Short mmCIF file of C-alpha atoms in Angstrom, two decimals:
data_model
loop_
_atom_site.label_atom_id
_atom_site.label_comp_id
_atom_site.label_asym_id
_atom_site.label_seq_id
_atom_site.Cartn_x
_atom_site.Cartn_y
_atom_site.Cartn_z
CA MET A 1 63.31 84.83 77.93
CA GLU A 2 65.95 87.50 79.11
CA SER A 3 69.07 86.23 80.12
CA VAL A 4 70.57 87.64 83.24
CA LYS A 5 74.36 88.30 83.30
CA GLN A 6 76.28 86.67 85.81
CA PHE A 7 79.10 87.95 87.67
CA THR A 8 82.21 86.72 88.86
CA LYS A 9 82.37 86.86 92.81
CA TYR A 10 84.96 86.05 95.62
CA MET A 11 83.55 88.15 98.38
CA LYS A 12 80.12 89.76 99.65
CA ALA A 13 81.23 93.11 98.33
CA ASP A 14 81.41 91.89 94.75
CA GLU A 15 77.70 91.73 94.63
CA ARG A 16 77.30 95.64 93.56
CA PRO A 17 74.72 96.64 91.15
CA SER A 18 75.94 97.71 87.72
CA VAL A 19 75.71 101.57 87.36
CA ASP A 20 75.65 104.64 84.79
CA SER A 21 77.33 107.08 86.83
CA PRO A 22 81.23 107.80 87.50
CA ILE A 23 82.46 108.11 90.69
CA ASP A 24 82.13 111.36 92.28
CA THR A 25 86.01 112.59 93.03
CA SER A 26 85.25 116.20 93.76
CA SER A 27 86.04 115.47 97.67
CA LEU A 28 89.45 114.25 96.48
CA LEU A 29 90.19 117.42 94.28
CA GLY A 30 93.23 120.07 95.08
CA GLU A 31 96.36 120.36 96.86
CA TRP A 32 97.12 118.26 99.63
CA PHE A 33 100.18 118.72 102.10
CA ASN A 34 102.01 116.37 104.13
CA THR A 35 101.27 116.54 107.82
CA LYS A 36 104.79 115.57 109.09
CA ALA A 37 107.24 118.50 107.81
CA ASP A 38 110.06 116.37 107.76
CA THR A 39 108.96 113.45 105.81
CA ILE A 40 111.57 111.57 103.59
CA TYR A 41 108.42 110.17 101.17
CA LEU A 42 105.87 112.52 99.56
CA LYS A 43 105.61 116.06 100.73
CA LYS A 44 102.17 117.10 98.50
CA VAL A 45 100.36 115.62 95.87
CA ILE A 46 97.90 117.36 94.05
CA LEU A 47 94.74 115.79 92.40
CA SER A 48 92.78 117.17 89.66
CA GLN A 49 89.84 115.89 87.20
CA ARG A 50 90.77 116.07 83.47
CA ASN A 51 88.50 114.48 80.81
CA GLY A 52 86.50 112.47 83.30
CA SER A 53 89.81 110.89 84.68
CA LEU A 54 91.44 111.61 88.07
CA ILE A 55 94.41 112.99 87.84
CA ILE A 56 97.49 113.03 90.21
CA ASN A 57 100.72 114.91 90.48
CA ALA A 58 103.05 113.86 93.16
CA TYR A 59 105.81 115.68 94.51
CA GLY A 60 108.58 113.73 96.38
CA ALA A 61 110.75 115.17 99.64
CA ASN A 62 114.44 116.36 98.91
CA ASP A 63 116.69 118.56 100.92
CA GLY A 64 115.44 121.63 99.06
CA ASP A 65 113.12 122.02 96.12
CA LEU A 66 110.37 118.93 95.76
CA ILE A 67 110.90 116.38 93.47
CA ASP A 68 108.14 116.48 90.59
CA TRP A 69 106.81 113.23 90.07
CA GLY A 70 104.75 114.46 86.91
CA GLU A 71 101.47 113.17 86.16
CA THR A 72 99.59 109.87 86.14
CA GLU A 73 96.01 108.67 86.44
CA ALA A 74 94.52 107.68 89.78
CA ILE A 75 91.73 105.40 89.70
CA PRO A 76 89.17 106.15 92.12
CA TYR A 77 87.17 103.60 94.34
CA ALA A 78 83.95 104.22 96.76
CA ALA A 79 83.24 103.01 99.72
CA GLY A 80 80.15 101.01 100.56
CA ALA A 81 77.99 98.73 98.38
CA SER A 82 75.52 102.13 97.51
CA SER A 83 78.09 104.75 97.53
CA LEU A 84 79.35 106.82 94.13
CA VAL A 85 81.32 109.05 96.16
CA ALA A 86 84.98 108.43 95.93
CA ALA A 87 86.78 107.28 99.29
CA GLY A 88 90.29 106.67 97.97
CA PHE A 89 92.37 105.63 94.89
CA HIS A 90 95.42 104.05 93.47
CA ALA A 91 97.97 105.40 91.11
CA LEU A 92 101.09 103.54 89.46
CA TYR A 93 104.35 105.82 88.84
CA SER A 94 107.19 104.10 87.09
CA LEU A 95 110.16 106.38 87.02
CA ASP A 96 113.53 105.58 85.79
CA GLY A 97 113.85 102.02 87.47
CA ILE A 98 111.77 103.21 90.32
CA GLU A 99 108.39 101.93 90.46
CA THR A 100 106.16 103.14 93.66
CA LEU A 101 102.43 102.31 93.97
CA LEU A 102 100.14 104.96 95.71
CA VAL A 103 96.83 103.41 97.48
CA SER A 104 94.68 106.07 99.29
CA ASN A 105 92.04 106.29 101.57
CA HIS A 106 90.15 109.52 102.40
CA LYS A 107 87.80 110.14 105.56
CA LEU A 108 87.22 113.30 107.79
CA GLY A 109 89.11 115.77 105.63
CA ILE A 110 92.36 113.87 105.54
CA ILE A 111 94.10 111.56 102.73
CA VAL A 112 96.12 108.43 104.20
CA ILE A 113 98.45 107.66 101.23
CA GLN A 114 100.61 104.45 101.18
CA SER A 115 103.59 103.99 99.32
CA TYR A 116 105.12 100.84 97.73
CA THR A 117 108.31 101.19 96.21
CA ARG A 118 110.43 98.59 94.65
CA TYR A 119 113.47 99.55 92.32
CA LEU A 120 113.89 97.53 89.02
CA ASP A 121 117.58 99.48 88.33
CA ASP A 122 119.67 96.45 89.56
CA SER A 123 120.71 98.94 92.33
CA GLY A 124 120.26 96.47 95.33
CA ARG A 125 118.23 98.83 97.27
CA SER A 126 115.36 97.27 98.94
CA ARG A 127 111.55 97.52 98.67
CA HIS A 128 109.90 99.62 100.96
CA PHE A 129 106.61 100.81 102.35
CA GLY A 130 105.59 104.12 103.43
CA ARG A 131 102.14 105.37 105.21
CA GLU A 132 101.70 109.29 105.75
CA PHE A 133 98.87 111.87 106.19
CA PHE A 134 97.71 114.61 104.03
CA HIS A 135 95.33 117.79 104.88
CA ARG A 136 94.52 120.88 102.93
CA LYS A 137 96.17 124.08 103.89
#
């Protein structure tokens, strides 16, 4: 008799079937710009595919040039129980005592990115949250 593998379940959404196909990230790929020109958070992000992974390069706002955060892996997520199309991602940046988690969702040609930032450098700065909207030009 074949055994059926049991998966842990904490909510109905956990009943997803196993699949061999990766999540399609093509709708996320490209250069995305903040819709708010005077943002104090992220100005733009570039999403690309490399060796089967989604890669993000984020750029922080500054009083002139952008601050290049460099590249890190972004983990894509599908929406709905049967979809294999990316509807968002999360990525973690750890930069010189500043840790920022980016969490996004993509819909109708817009990416909404929430940022959760905390300081690990004993500077006494308070943690903060941001949420901004990005579009392609």
